[in-house]
Amino acid sequence: AVARRSEGLLHFVQSYRRLTRNLVPRMERFPVRRIFARLERLMGPDLADRGIAISTSVEPEMLELSADAELIDQALINLIRNAMDALKGRPGARISLAAQLDDGAGVALSVSDNGPGVDPAIRDKIFVPFYTTKRTGTGVGLSLTRQIVLVHDGAVELSETPGGGATFTLRFK
């Protein structure tokens, strides 16, 4: 029991450290297509094992983003993992990554799924550090994603996916 409790506390401290570290983005300009391709290679085998299809769309095709590529990877990985959890056991499960110009001046990246969506009763809580609905969750993923976007002077939005599911959109200026 003591070992289990110690392990739980260590996991909590590691999650807290990840969340509270001072994020300083190392800005570079890169094609969004490159990030999406990297995420497909990284997450593809796990998605395939779970029977989840993934698609990407970038408009215009050569769309670029000025940001810290590693931090953007982490934010999108967090969103993809959450979508994977939401889609567990769902037939026809799919995740879509999309990028487009946002009001002509910025870039919008979105992660959409066709899962059950986010319960309206908890929408105000999902970005609160350590809030989780998962039995083994830490409540750090969405909080960290939000923090990553904020250090890029951006914003995160949650909306319903047409036809059912959730869409998280990261907006960058």
PDB file of C-alpha atoms in Angstrom:
ATOM      1  CA  ALA A   1       0.000   0.000   0.000  1.00  0.00           C
ATOM      2  CA  VAL A   2       2.859   2.394   0.874  1.00  0.00           C
ATOM      3  CA  ALA A   3       4.672   1.602  -2.391  1.00  0.00           C
ATOM      4  CA  ARG A   4       1.465   2.157  -4.381  1.00  0.00           C
ATOM      5  CA  ARG A   5       0.820   5.462  -2.622  1.00  0.00           C
ATOM      6  CA  SER A   6       4.430   6.579  -3.150  1.00  0.00           C
ATOM      7  CA  GLU A   7       4.165   5.732  -6.827  1.00  0.00           C
ATOM      8  CA  GLY A   8       0.951   7.761  -7.067  1.00  0.00           C
ATOM      9  CA  LEU A   9       2.575  10.751  -5.375  1.00  0.00           C
ATOM     10  CA  LEU A  10       5.609  10.542  -7.663  1.00  0.00           C
ATOM     11  CA  HIS A  11       3.317  10.492 -10.706  1.00  0.00           C
ATOM     12  CA  PHE A  12       1.447  13.529  -9.320  1.00  0.00           C
ATOM     13  CA  VAL A  13       4.692  15.472  -8.721  1.00  0.00           C
ATOM     14  CA  GLN A  14       5.953  14.686 -12.229  1.00  0.00           C
ATOM     15  CA  SER A  15       2.650  15.859 -13.726  1.00  0.00           C
ATOM     16  CA  TYR A  16       2.696  19.007 -11.609  1.00  0.00           C
ATOM     17  CA  ARG A  17       6.286  19.771 -12.646  1.00  0.00           C
ATOM     18  CA  ARG A  18       5.384  19.358 -16.345  1.00  0.00           C
ATOM     19  CA  LEU A  19       2.439  21.699 -15.947  1.00  0.00           C
ATOM     20  CA  THR A  20       4.170  24.436 -13.979  1.00  0.00           C
ATOM     21  CA  ARG A  21       7.490  24.614 -15.803  1.00  0.00           C
ATOM     22  CA  ASN A  22       8.131  27.938 -17.464  1.00  0.00           C
ATOM     23  CA  LEU A  23       7.447  27.386 -21.139  1.00  0.00           C
ATOM     24  CA  VAL A  24       9.589  29.555 -23.386  1.00  0.00           C
ATOM     25  CA  PRO A  25       8.886  28.850 -27.040  1.00  0.00           C
ATOM     26  CA  ARG A  26      11.787  28.549 -29.480  1.00  0.00           C
ATOM     27  CA  MET A  27      10.158  30.160 -32.479  1.00  0.00           C
ATOM     28  CA  GLU A  28      10.748  28.918 -36.002  1.00  0.00           C
ATOM     29  CA  ARG A  29       8.748  29.006 -39.222  1.00  0.00           C
ATOM     30  CA  PHE A  30       7.762  25.586 -40.583  1.00  0.00           C
ATOM     31  CA  PRO A  31       5.182  23.987 -42.870  1.00  0.00           C
ATOM     32  CA  VAL A  32       2.165  22.688 -40.950  1.00  0.00           C
ATOM     33  CA  ARG A  33       2.133  19.651 -43.247  1.00  0.00           C
ATOM     34  CA  ARG A  34       5.481  18.616 -41.668  1.00  0.00           C
ATOM     35  CA  ILE A  35       3.961  18.513 -38.157  1.00  0.00           C
ATOM     36  CA  PHE A  36       0.927  16.556 -39.332  1.00  0.00           C
ATOM     37  CA  ALA A  37       3.134  14.023 -41.162  1.00  0.00           C
ATOM     38  CA  ARG A  38       5.290  13.593 -38.047  1.00  0.00           C
ATOM     39  CA  LEU A  39       2.190  13.031 -35.881  1.00  0.00           C
ATOM     40  CA  GLU A  40       0.802  10.479 -38.333  1.00  0.00           C
ATOM     41  CA  ARG A  41       4.087   8.541 -38.208  1.00  0.00           C
ATOM     42  CA  LEU A  42       4.239   8.744 -34.413  1.00  0.00           C
ATOM     43  CA  MET A  43       0.606   8.023 -33.577  1.00  0.00           C
ATOM     44  CA  GLY A  44      -0.373   5.965 -36.652  1.00  0.00           C
ATOM     45  CA  PRO A  45       0.495   2.493 -35.339  1.00  0.00           C
ATOM     46  CA  ASP A  46      -1.386   3.031 -32.057  1.00  0.00           C
ATOM     47  CA  LEU A  47      -4.375   4.484 -33.921  1.00  0.00           C
ATOM     48  CA  ALA A  48      -4.402   1.524 -36.321  1.00  0.00           C
ATOM     49  CA  ASP A  49      -4.230  -0.936 -33.414  1.00  0.00           C
ATOM     50  CA  ARG A  50      -7.315   0.710 -31.948  1.00  0.00           C
ATOM     51  CA  GLY A  51      -9.181   0.766 -35.268  1.00  0.00           C
ATOM     52  CA  ILE A  52      -9.137   4.557 -35.488  1.00  0.00           C
ATOM     53  CA  ALA A  53      -8.707   6.201 -38.888  1.00  0.00           C
ATOM     54  CA  ILE A  54      -6.811   9.484 -39.135  1.00  0.00           C
ATOM     55  CA  SER A  55      -7.002  12.091 -41.877  1.00  0.00           C
ATOM     56  CA  THR A  56      -5.245  15.396 -42.423  1.00  0.00           C
ATOM     57  CA  SER A  57      -6.095  18.509 -44.358  1.00  0.00           C
ATOM     58  CA  VAL A  58      -3.949  21.610 -44.862  1.00  0.00           C
ATOM     59  CA  GLU A  59      -5.322  24.591 -46.807  1.00  0.00           C
ATOM     60  CA  PRO A  60      -3.431  26.116 -48.470  1.00  0.00           C
ATOM     61  CA  GLU A  61      -1.134  23.119 -48.939  1.00  0.00           C
ATOM     62  CA  MET A  62       2.026  25.158 -48.189  1.00  0.00           C
ATOM     63  CA  LEU A  63       0.581  26.786 -45.035  1.00  0.00           C
ATOM     64  CA  GLU A  64       3.297  27.719 -42.524  1.00  0.00           C
ATOM     65  CA  LEU A  65       3.223  28.479 -38.819  1.00  0.00           C
ATOM     66  CA  SER A  66       5.664  30.478 -36.688  1.00  0.00           C
ATOM     67  CA  ALA A  67       5.856  28.636 -33.373  1.00  0.00           C
ATOM     68  CA  ASP A  68       7.863  26.168 -31.316  1.00  0.00           C
ATOM     69  CA  ALA A  69       7.391  22.947 -33.289  1.00  0.00           C
ATOM     70  CA  GLU A  70       8.095  20.689 -30.289  1.00  0.00           C
ATOM     71  CA  LEU A  71       5.516  22.452 -28.133  1.00  0.00           C
ATOM     72  CA  ILE A  72       2.932  22.344 -30.933  1.00  0.00           C
ATOM     73  CA  ASP A  73       3.652  18.615 -31.321  1.00  0.00           C
ATOM     74  CA  GLN A  74       3.007  18.136 -27.584  1.00  0.00           C
ATOM     75  CA  ALA A  75      -0.257  20.109 -27.672  1.00  0.00           C
ATOM     76  CA  LEU A  76      -1.559  18.130 -30.655  1.00  0.00           C
ATOM     77  CA  ILE A  77      -0.444  14.804 -29.151  1.00  0.00           C
ATOM     78  CA  ASN A  78      -2.420  15.625 -25.997  1.00  0.00           C
ATOM     79  CA  LEU A  79      -5.520  16.341 -28.093  1.00  0.00           C
ATOM     80  CA  ILE A  80      -5.081  13.192 -30.197  1.00  0.00           C
ATOM     81  CA  ARG A  81      -4.675  11.051 -27.063  1.00  0.00           C
ATOM     82  CA  ASN A  82      -7.864  12.494 -25.599  1.00  0.00           C
ATOM     83  CA  ALA A  83      -9.691  11.803 -28.869  1.00  0.00           C
ATOM     84  CA  MET A  84      -8.373   8.225 -28.828  1.00  0.00           C
ATOM     85  CA  ASP A  85      -9.752   7.737 -25.321  1.00  0.00           C
ATOM     86  CA  ALA A  86     -13.119   9.195 -26.352  1.00  0.00           C
ATOM     87  CA  LEU A  87     -13.281   6.838 -29.344  1.00  0.00           C
ATOM     88  CA  LYS A  88     -12.475   3.655 -27.429  1.00  0.00           C
ATOM     89  CA  GLY A  89     -14.569   0.785 -28.786  1.00  0.00           C
ATOM     90  CA  ARG A  90     -16.486   3.015 -31.191  1.00  0.00           C
ATOM     91  CA  PRO A  91     -17.129   1.546 -34.663  1.00  0.00           C
ATOM     92  CA  GLY A  92     -16.062   3.825 -37.527  1.00  0.00           C
ATOM     93  CA  ALA A  93     -13.849   5.866 -35.189  1.00  0.00           C
ATOM     94  CA  ARG A  94     -11.924   8.677 -36.843  1.00  0.00           C
ATOM     95  CA  ILE A  95      -9.751  11.649 -35.964  1.00  0.00           C
ATOM     96  CA  SER A  96      -9.205  14.564 -38.324  1.00  0.00           C
ATOM     97  CA  LEU A  97      -6.314  17.029 -38.180  1.00  0.00           C
ATOM     98  CA  ALA A  98      -6.939  20.229 -40.111  1.00  0.00           C
ATOM     99  CA  ALA A  99      -5.051  23.462 -40.657  1.00  0.00           C
ATOM    100  CA  GLN A 100      -6.208  26.591 -42.407  1.00  0.00           C
ATOM    101  CA  LEU A 101      -5.798  30.317 -42.512  1.00  0.00           C
ATOM    102  CA  ASP A 102      -7.700  31.950 -39.676  1.00  0.00           C
ATOM    103  CA  ASP A 103      -9.331  35.226 -40.710  1.00  0.00           C
ATOM    104  CA  GLY A 104      -6.534  35.696 -43.241  1.00  0.00           C
ATOM    105  CA  ALA A 105      -3.988  36.752 -40.607  1.00  0.00           C
ATOM    106  CA  GLY A 106      -3.400  33.693 -38.469  1.00  0.00           C
ATOM    107  CA  VAL A 107      -3.419  29.916 -38.518  1.00  0.00           C
ATOM    108  CA  ALA A 108      -5.998  27.574 -37.022  1.00  0.00           C
ATOM    109  CA  LEU A 109      -5.117  23.957 -36.211  1.00  0.00           C
ATOM    110  CA  SER A 110      -7.914  21.615 -35.232  1.00  0.00           C
ATOM    111  CA  VAL A 111      -8.284  18.089 -33.919  1.00  0.00           C
ATOM    112  CA  SER A 112     -11.748  16.604 -34.432  1.00  0.00           C
ATOM    113  CA  ASP A 113     -13.223  13.236 -33.562  1.00  0.00           C
ATOM    114  CA  ASN A 114     -16.559  11.487 -34.022  1.00  0.00           C
ATOM    115  CA  GLY A 115     -16.834  10.379 -30.407  1.00  0.00           C
ATOM    116  CA  PRO A 116     -19.490  11.276 -27.848  1.00  0.00           C
ATOM    117  CA  GLY A 117     -18.345  14.900 -27.505  1.00  0.00           C
ATOM    118  CA  VAL A 118     -17.702  16.761 -24.261  1.00  0.00           C
ATOM    119  CA  ASP A 119     -20.501  16.839 -21.726  1.00  0.00           C
ATOM    120  CA  PRO A 120     -21.785  20.441 -21.490  1.00  0.00           C
ATOM    121  CA  ALA A 121     -21.783  20.122 -17.675  1.00  0.00           C
ATOM    122  CA  ILE A 122     -17.967  19.884 -17.602  1.00  0.00           C
ATOM    123  CA  ARG A 123     -16.959  22.198 -20.479  1.00  0.00           C
ATOM    124  CA  ASP A 124     -15.958  24.959 -18.053  1.00  0.00           C
ATOM    125  CA  LYS A 125     -13.720  22.584 -16.084  1.00  0.00           C
ATOM    126  CA  ILE A 126     -11.743  20.698 -18.736  1.00  0.00           C
ATOM    127  CA  PHE A 127      -8.858  23.192 -18.911  1.00  0.00           C
ATOM    128  CA  VAL A 128      -8.491  23.426 -15.119  1.00  0.00           C
ATOM    129  CA  PRO A 129      -5.227  21.799 -14.003  1.00  0.00           C
ATOM    130  CA  PHE A 130      -5.682  18.300 -12.567  1.00  0.00           C
ATOM    131  CA  TYR A 131      -9.383  18.082 -13.453  1.00  0.00           C
ATOM    132  CA  THR A 132     -10.044  14.716 -15.082  1.00  0.00           C
ATOM    133  CA  THR A 133     -12.933  12.411 -15.838  1.00  0.00           C
ATOM    134  CA  LYS A 134     -10.589   9.476 -16.500  1.00  0.00           C
ATOM    135  CA  ARG A 135      -9.955   6.877 -13.830  1.00  0.00           C
ATOM    136  CA  THR A 136      -6.217   6.904 -14.507  1.00  0.00           C
ATOM    137  CA  GLY A 137      -5.961  10.463 -15.880  1.00  0.00           C
ATOM    138  CA  THR A 138      -3.811  13.228 -14.426  1.00  0.00           C
ATOM    139  CA  GLY A 139      -5.794  16.232 -15.634  1.00  0.00           C
ATOM    140  CA  VAL A 140      -2.640  17.723 -17.120  1.00  0.00           C
ATOM    141  CA  GLY A 141      -3.085  17.210 -20.894  1.00  0.00           C
ATOM    142  CA  LEU A 142      -5.665  19.885 -21.741  1.00  0.00           C
ATOM    143  CA  SER A 143      -4.227  22.267 -19.189  1.00  0.00           C
ATOM    144  CA  LEU A 144      -0.763  21.922 -20.722  1.00  0.00           C
ATOM    145  CA  THR A 145      -2.200  22.282 -24.232  1.00  0.00           C
ATOM    146  CA  ARG A 146      -3.868  25.525 -23.214  1.00  0.00           C
ATOM    147  CA  GLN A 147      -0.639  26.781 -21.617  1.00  0.00           C
ATOM    148  CA  ILE A 148       1.344  25.966 -24.789  1.00  0.00           C
ATOM    149  CA  VAL A 149      -1.104  27.895 -26.946  1.00  0.00           C
ATOM    150  CA  LEU A 150      -1.127  30.854 -24.542  1.00  0.00           C
ATOM    151  CA  VAL A 151       2.681  31.208 -24.611  1.00  0.00           C
ATOM    152  CA  HIS A 152       2.264  31.574 -28.390  1.00  0.00           C
ATOM    153  CA  ASP A 153      -0.319  34.367 -27.830  1.00  0.00           C
ATOM    154  CA  GLY A 154      -3.008  32.057 -29.156  1.00  0.00           C
ATOM    155  CA  ALA A 155      -6.313  30.658 -27.972  1.00  0.00           C
ATOM    156  CA  VAL A 156      -7.946  27.231 -27.628  1.00  0.00           C
ATOM    157  CA  GLU A 157     -11.583  26.638 -28.439  1.00  0.00           C
ATOM    158  CA  LEU A 158     -13.843  23.635 -27.986  1.00  0.00           C
ATOM    159  CA  SER A 159     -16.800  23.081 -30.288  1.00  0.00           C
ATOM    160  CA  GLU A 160     -19.009  20.212 -31.343  1.00  0.00           C
ATOM    161  CA  THR A 161     -18.020  18.301 -34.459  1.00  0.00           C
ATOM    162  CA  PRO A 162     -20.845  18.353 -37.016  1.00  0.00           C
ATOM    163  CA  GLY A 163     -22.469  14.915 -36.834  1.00  0.00           C
ATOM    164  CA  GLY A 164     -21.194  14.319 -33.274  1.00  0.00           C
ATOM    165  CA  GLY A 165     -17.907  14.496 -31.451  1.00  0.00           C
ATOM    166  CA  ALA A 166     -15.558  17.204 -30.264  1.00  0.00           C
ATOM    167  CA  THR A 167     -13.317  19.658 -32.098  1.00  0.00           C
ATOM    168  CA  PHE A 168     -10.470  21.473 -30.377  1.00  0.00           C
ATOM    169  CA  THR A 169      -9.140  24.424 -32.360  1.00  0.00           C
ATOM    170  CA  LEU A 170      -5.816  26.105 -31.641  1.00  0.00           C
ATOM    171  CA  ARG A 171      -5.721  29.644 -33.037  1.00  0.00           C
ATOM    172  CA  PHE A 172      -2.432  31.444 -33.638  1.00  0.00           C
ATOM    173  CA  LYS A 173      -1.926  35.052 -34.738  1.00  0.00           C
TER     174      LYS A 173
END
